[in-house]
Amino acid sequence: MIGQQHGNEPAGGEAALALAAELSGGSSAQVLDHVNVLIVPRANPDGAYHFVRGLKNGGDVNRDHLLLGTPEGQTLGRVFVQYQPDIVLDCHEFGVKLRWFEKFQSLQKYDALIQYATVSNLPRALTDASEQMFRQPLLRAFDQAGLTHSWYYTTSYDMSDRRVSMGGVVPDTGRNIAGLRNAVSFLLETRGVGIGRAHYKRRVYTHLTAIHSILASTARNADALLALVRQARKDVANAAGTGEIIVSSVASTTRHTLDLIDPQTGTDRHVEVDWRSALEIQTRLKRSRPGGYLLPASEGRAARRLRDLGVTVLQLAEDASLDVERYRITRAEESKKDDVRRNEEEGSTGVVQIATATEAATVAAHRGDFYVPLDQPLANVIAAALEPETQSSYAANRLLNLPKADVGQAAFLPLYRLPAKLKAAALVWDGN
Ligand SMILES: [Zn+2]
């Protein structure tokens, strides 16, 4: 359970402490017979101290779970590597007035918004378990407690953009990366940003209600959940070199009715909106799933980030001539990171939007080059980091050394796909 990745969303952190008190006080002994509970109560201490969303450097740790570019992101990454949680609950709060009043002349009503991981390449069995084993009982628990709820949604800070989006489908949030780590993963948000400590007990109670439900579901299904997650890890590893991998995708647009509140009268208001649904993801680009990726020895920075994610990285023990696919850059443009929030004041990060064409080639690989095999449980995390076209990729975020293209000359990424297993001796890289 992770609390307060965003500093001005305190109810999740408070609920984490309440949970710790309960568990250590012996009142949840039966749960602890079946479940090991790991609590990160305050993932963003600087933001909490200053009561702001972002980190000390202004960045958003909840968009840093693939890049691990911040100390907080790296710390959470280490927790994931060390403990390999089977189910993750990420606790946040959402804004009550800002944007909703300007766009819809209304206030937010729901107590709780929830969403599980919605990202391409996620094993289907994890989504099914999220829905059946966890979300359905959770909704019943909210109903019994008299708490209103909905899928998670947000809207951008662009006041002319009246679309409402479910949580994103990009592999960068804690929710989606935990999913690609083959865990059942939930985002939980309570109605709390911008209202100080108003309704604080209710907000913390909402989080605790959800935590109790998810813990109970976990304890009840402990064996089934463990078997499911282990199978997902095995299946992902076994898929190396076969089938396809989705490189980029988008949410689909539909219509949806929100229950909001009329600020004058306090009565309910049903507002129909354009709704970007993360439950139906449309594929934009896919490629064959490689056996692994080759990175020249010069790409130690990217190799290290992968290792920080818990990926096994090998190093070639000998020179070898390898049949690969290389990435010819067809477009590379400076761009700004897009997000369902699109808040200009948060100073969105600059990225390089890259398009490539893959083509067969034979390369002279050298002793010391990095080989990242996909026959490991984090294969879908690796592909999210290395396939270059998405804004969360290592290429887009300049964690790869991008070539300076001379006019009229083809430029290639320092990254190669190996269709099948590596045919050269390689040893596990120790990171030095
Ligand atoms: Zn948040």
XYZ file of N, CA and C and ligand atoms in Angstrom, residues 4-9 53 60 62 90-94 152 187 189 193 341, ligand 1:
58
model
N 0.279 8.835 -0.503
C 0.790 10.197 -0.668
C 1.969 10.334 -1.624
N 1.854 9.743 -2.803
C 2.828 10.090 -3.851
C 2.691 11.567 -4.184
N 1.485 12.078 -4.006
C 1.239 13.511 -4.203
C 1.032 14.143 -2.827
N 1.861 15.163 -2.539
C 1.941 15.694 -1.182
C 0.667 16.321 -0.664
N -0.159 16.875 -1.568
C -1.386 17.548 -1.124
C -2.586 16.605 -1.144
N -2.308 15.292 -1.040
C -3.382 14.289 -1.004
C -3.187 13.444 0.261
N 1.464 19.050 -4.677
C 1.373 17.776 -5.385
C 2.760 17.177 -5.677
N 6.743 14.843 -10.992
C 5.620 14.021 -10.530
C 6.104 12.581 -10.403
N 4.547 10.045 -9.654
C 3.625 9.058 -10.215
C 3.649 9.018 -11.743
N -2.524 1.977 -4.606
C -1.875 3.279 -4.638
C -2.919 4.329 -4.257
N -2.735 4.993 -3.105
C -3.793 5.834 -2.521
C -3.580 7.323 -2.786
N -4.547 7.939 -3.417
C -4.477 9.364 -3.812
C -5.767 10.085 -3.414
N -5.821 11.384 -3.752
C -7.060 12.149 -3.628
C -7.263 12.987 -4.892
N -8.511 13.340 -5.179
C -8.796 14.132 -6.385
C -9.413 15.473 -6.023
N -12.187 5.820 -11.871
C -11.365 7.020 -11.753
C -11.440 7.829 -13.050
N -5.499 1.918 -8.368
C -5.449 3.314 -7.955
C -6.738 3.589 -7.190
N -8.706 6.864 -5.240
C -8.680 8.315 -5.002
C -9.901 8.713 -4.177
N -8.753 17.016 -2.742
C -7.785 18.066 -3.095
C -8.480 19.417 -3.180
N -3.752 15.047 -17.511
C -3.933 16.273 -16.713
C -3.585 17.532 -17.499
Zn -2.484 11.832 -6.766
